[in-house]
XYZ file of C-alpha atoms in Angstrom:
214
model
C 111.036 132.440 78.241
C 111.547 129.993 81.121
C 110.949 126.347 80.456
C 107.391 125.161 81.080
C 106.978 122.840 84.069
C 106.430 119.130 83.381
C 102.861 117.999 82.837
C 102.681 116.478 86.336
C 103.744 119.747 87.939
C 101.313 121.794 85.843
C 98.492 119.492 86.984
C 99.740 119.854 90.556
C 99.651 123.630 90.310
C 96.029 123.505 89.184
C 94.984 121.372 92.150
C 93.048 123.100 94.951
C 95.231 124.404 97.769
C 93.838 122.047 100.396
C 94.286 119.077 98.084
C 97.914 120.041 97.543
C 98.522 120.248 101.289
C 96.807 116.906 101.857
C 98.982 115.212 99.233
C 102.130 116.629 100.813
C 101.010 115.463 104.233
C 100.309 111.950 102.919
C 103.744 111.861 101.307
C 105.329 112.944 104.585
C 103.508 110.228 106.530
C 104.749 107.663 104.000
C 108.335 108.898 104.366
C 108.101 108.738 108.159
C 106.633 105.222 107.975
C 109.572 104.145 105.811
C 112.430 105.656 107.785
C 111.300 107.894 110.629
C 111.212 111.680 110.728
C 114.826 111.868 109.522
C 113.711 110.304 106.232
C 111.039 112.971 105.657
C 113.354 115.501 104.031
C 111.942 118.158 101.758
C 113.613 116.427 98.825
C 112.209 113.007 99.740
C 108.685 114.315 100.314
C 108.783 116.261 97.054
C 109.939 113.196 95.145
C 107.214 111.015 96.636
C 104.542 113.609 95.923
C 105.908 114.283 92.435
C 106.429 118.024 92.947
C 109.258 120.522 93.253
C 110.876 121.471 96.556
C 109.588 125.002 96.041
C 105.964 123.883 96.103
C 106.490 122.354 99.532
C 107.992 125.598 100.800
C 104.970 127.428 99.426
C 102.698 125.491 101.788
C 104.968 124.937 104.787
C 107.476 127.329 106.322
C 109.798 124.526 107.405
C 110.260 120.783 107.534
C 109.214 120.930 111.187
C 105.883 122.516 110.236
C 105.316 119.808 107.634
C 106.109 117.023 110.112
C 103.812 118.590 112.699
C 100.965 118.783 110.191
C 101.547 115.157 109.207
C 101.427 113.919 112.797
C 98.276 115.909 113.462
C 96.692 114.420 110.339
C 97.679 110.850 111.223
C 96.160 111.065 114.694
C 93.087 112.867 113.421
C 92.510 110.297 110.692
C 92.566 107.316 113.044
C 90.316 108.946 115.636
C 88.004 110.295 112.943
C 87.553 106.838 111.407
C 86.471 105.399 114.750
C 84.204 108.386 115.385
C 82.377 107.823 112.093
C 81.709 104.220 113.092
C 80.036 105.272 116.357
C 76.305 105.423 115.726
C 73.065 104.151 117.167
C 71.892 103.936 120.781
C 74.340 105.018 123.522
C 75.753 101.555 124.256
C 75.941 100.795 120.532
C 77.874 103.978 119.836
C 80.411 103.176 122.522
C 80.819 99.568 121.383
C 81.261 100.545 117.746
C 83.796 103.245 118.618
C 85.886 100.821 120.659
C 85.711 98.029 118.071
C 86.591 100.323 115.165
C 89.937 101.068 116.801
C 90.754 97.358 116.682
C 89.988 96.759 113.013
C 91.262 98.022 109.677
C 91.644 100.724 108.528
C 92.654 101.986 111.998
C 94.415 98.700 112.718
C 97.150 98.921 110.129
C 100.864 98.118 110.259
C 101.712 101.040 108.032
C 99.985 103.443 110.413
C 101.914 101.911 113.299
C 105.213 102.472 111.474
C 104.337 106.120 110.894
C 103.135 106.617 114.471
C 106.343 105.071 115.837
C 108.398 107.359 113.629
C 106.774 110.432 115.149
C 107.277 109.416 118.789
C 110.861 110.678 119.140
C 110.007 114.286 118.257
C 107.009 114.149 120.591
C 109.505 113.744 123.427
C 111.743 116.624 122.313
C 109.592 119.120 120.389
C 107.047 121.110 122.464
C 104.794 121.612 119.437
C 104.751 117.895 118.672
C 104.030 117.213 122.336
C 101.116 119.642 122.190
C 99.751 117.918 119.079
C 99.985 114.559 120.817
C 98.249 115.869 123.924
C 95.451 117.417 121.846
C 94.946 114.142 119.993
C 94.772 112.169 123.218
C 92.332 114.617 124.793
C 90.129 114.494 121.701
C 90.103 110.692 121.802
C 89.133 110.575 125.463
C 86.759 113.485 124.957
C 84.831 111.531 122.344
C 84.399 108.558 124.668
C 83.355 110.474 127.762
C 79.876 111.520 126.540
C 79.317 108.037 125.109
C 80.032 106.445 128.484
C 78.079 109.145 130.314
C 74.959 108.567 128.201
C 75.094 104.849 128.938
C 75.427 105.547 132.649
C 72.592 108.081 132.647
C 70.331 105.612 130.835
C 71.020 103.111 133.619
C 70.657 105.614 136.425
C 74.336 105.450 137.357
C 76.556 108.281 138.590
C 78.871 109.814 135.991
C 81.625 111.124 138.283
C 84.061 108.352 137.268
C 83.497 108.747 133.527
C 86.746 110.674 132.777
C 88.807 107.966 134.491
C 86.915 105.243 132.645
C 87.625 106.959 129.327
C 91.353 107.083 130.089
C 91.368 103.448 131.137
C 89.643 102.368 127.938
C 91.982 104.560 125.892
C 94.959 102.773 127.448
C 93.339 99.419 126.740
C 92.766 100.331 123.095
C 96.332 101.620 122.723
C 97.769 98.343 123.941
C 95.566 96.119 121.819
C 96.093 98.307 118.751
C 99.861 98.114 119.181
C 99.923 94.332 119.547
C 97.381 93.854 116.786
C 99.524 95.842 114.359
C 102.776 94.150 115.403
C 101.513 90.559 115.522
C 98.238 90.310 113.583
C 98.572 86.526 113.286
C 97.929 86.242 117.032
C 94.448 87.731 116.660
C 92.515 85.719 114.114
C 89.273 87.068 112.727
C 87.636 89.641 114.963
C 89.440 88.540 118.121
C 91.003 91.914 118.842
C 87.682 93.785 118.751
C 86.073 91.107 120.916
C 88.845 91.381 123.497
C 88.554 95.160 123.516
C 84.794 95.091 124.046
C 85.037 92.478 126.780
C 87.762 94.336 128.679
C 86.128 97.752 128.234
C 82.858 96.292 129.502
C 84.619 95.067 132.613
C 86.041 98.544 133.201
C 82.617 100.178 133.178
C 80.648 97.239 134.555
C 78.596 96.487 131.447
C 78.377 93.908 128.686
C 79.391 95.649 125.461
C 78.469 94.076 122.138
C 77.866 95.496 118.707
C 74.293 95.298 117.368
C 75.172 93.036 114.448
C 76.885 90.525 116.759
C 74.055 90.233 119.292
C 72.074 87.004 119.501
């Protein structure tokens, strides 16, 4: 009879399929954060996840497919976290969405390292480029109805909303990048405050979160 797998691998085999995939994706993101996509070898991912190489191949046809899934998950996680924070009246939803992108857990140096590691393949791999584009469109697509509802409530035209969403997305990208690279320059909640002030100037409104209003 063949040798029985180690206890860790037996437990892994019993885990639900989606949980297995999620663990492999997290391990891949960690590898990319440590050393870029080149560091996310099947062997390295398997070692970090505590599984055999064969189990990775069971879930992903290739390393490229695994890396693509990891990038999709990283982008989806950050956008999803901000989306969950967006609640309340129209202006409150928009303010909370913007601010959430400038605070932990979205604002995180480890996430920046992983994101930076994926950028090279985005420039050379059409599938990675498509994943990036879809993530960007989702991000802007979440903001557009938030901005539109605020404008409608104030009786303003909504024709410029798509451009406003892109402008705010660019603003958030820049602040997120600097906040992750040099957090000591943005004490307390400075980054979120700057984002809300600048975004408000873009759309011609004063944006504040409910709990910070006087």
